[in-house]
Amino acid sequence: MNRGIFGQAEKRLGAARKKAAEIKNSRSLDEITELWSEFLTEHSRFFNRLGNAMEAASEKGWFDRALAARKTDKTMSYLMHARNADEHGHLTITKIQPNGIALGTPKGFLHIEKMTFDAKGHIKELRGWDGAPGRKIPVLFVPGEVMAINVMDRGQSYQPPEGISSVPVLATVAVDYLESVLAAARTL
């Protein structure tokens, strides 16, 4: 194993970990979109550096198996193709789910007597009822989110893994995967 190049793979994992933390902590949906693109690049660079570090035949065989596992893992495969689509494509790889509010009612209808907003667009006052006068209306604030979407890579469509389309969640899952690959590589 080329220890110098292996150290570069470790640095790329550190950079991916940092991008994932920035994604998680950012409040700007546009910034998360940009950070996601940068994260995907670091994710790809990790595998490139790790592959370059594996010089011996036994290490090369191990790395080939790690790459094959990456291609069959639905999450890792999606990330690889999302990075390719982002780097080489002309279409977006995310969508922004805007923030909003949800007004809850078990009765199926809602009567709003008065709703006012402050200068920032937040609900200042909400008065009404849901079929039972005097009952308070539950208000749920739904934060905006950046979601991974189907991507096209070399004429084929790839969709986010089932049940995981949130970019912050995908980044966390990916970092955990990269850490497990690096831990296995250290044992060689």
C-alpha angles and dihedrals in degrees: 000000000000101000094196093056090040087058088055089054088052089051091051089052088051090051091049090049090051092049090049090053091048090050091051094048100041119105094191114090091200090052091050089053091054093044090051091058090049091047092054090052092052090047090055093044090054092060092043093053093043091051091050090051093056102085106150120081093245091049091047089053091050092049092048088055090048090052091048089052090050090054094050096044104093095217096045092043090052091050091051092051093042089055091049091049091048094047099040106019134082099220132083121262098202140043128210115233101205122226120254147146132267121206111207126214130162091200097065097239136067134208114201114196096177137359123174131178134209124233091275093054096255119139107263098177134008122182126172145089142249103222097306111077112230095025113127118241113236112232121200120192109214113203121221118254140191111235130196113236138194110292133200118227120174092342095308127108121231123189129204114265113277112273095008115085099127109109094217091052093047091051091052093048090048094051090051089052093048091049091053091050091050092047090053091048091053090061093061 
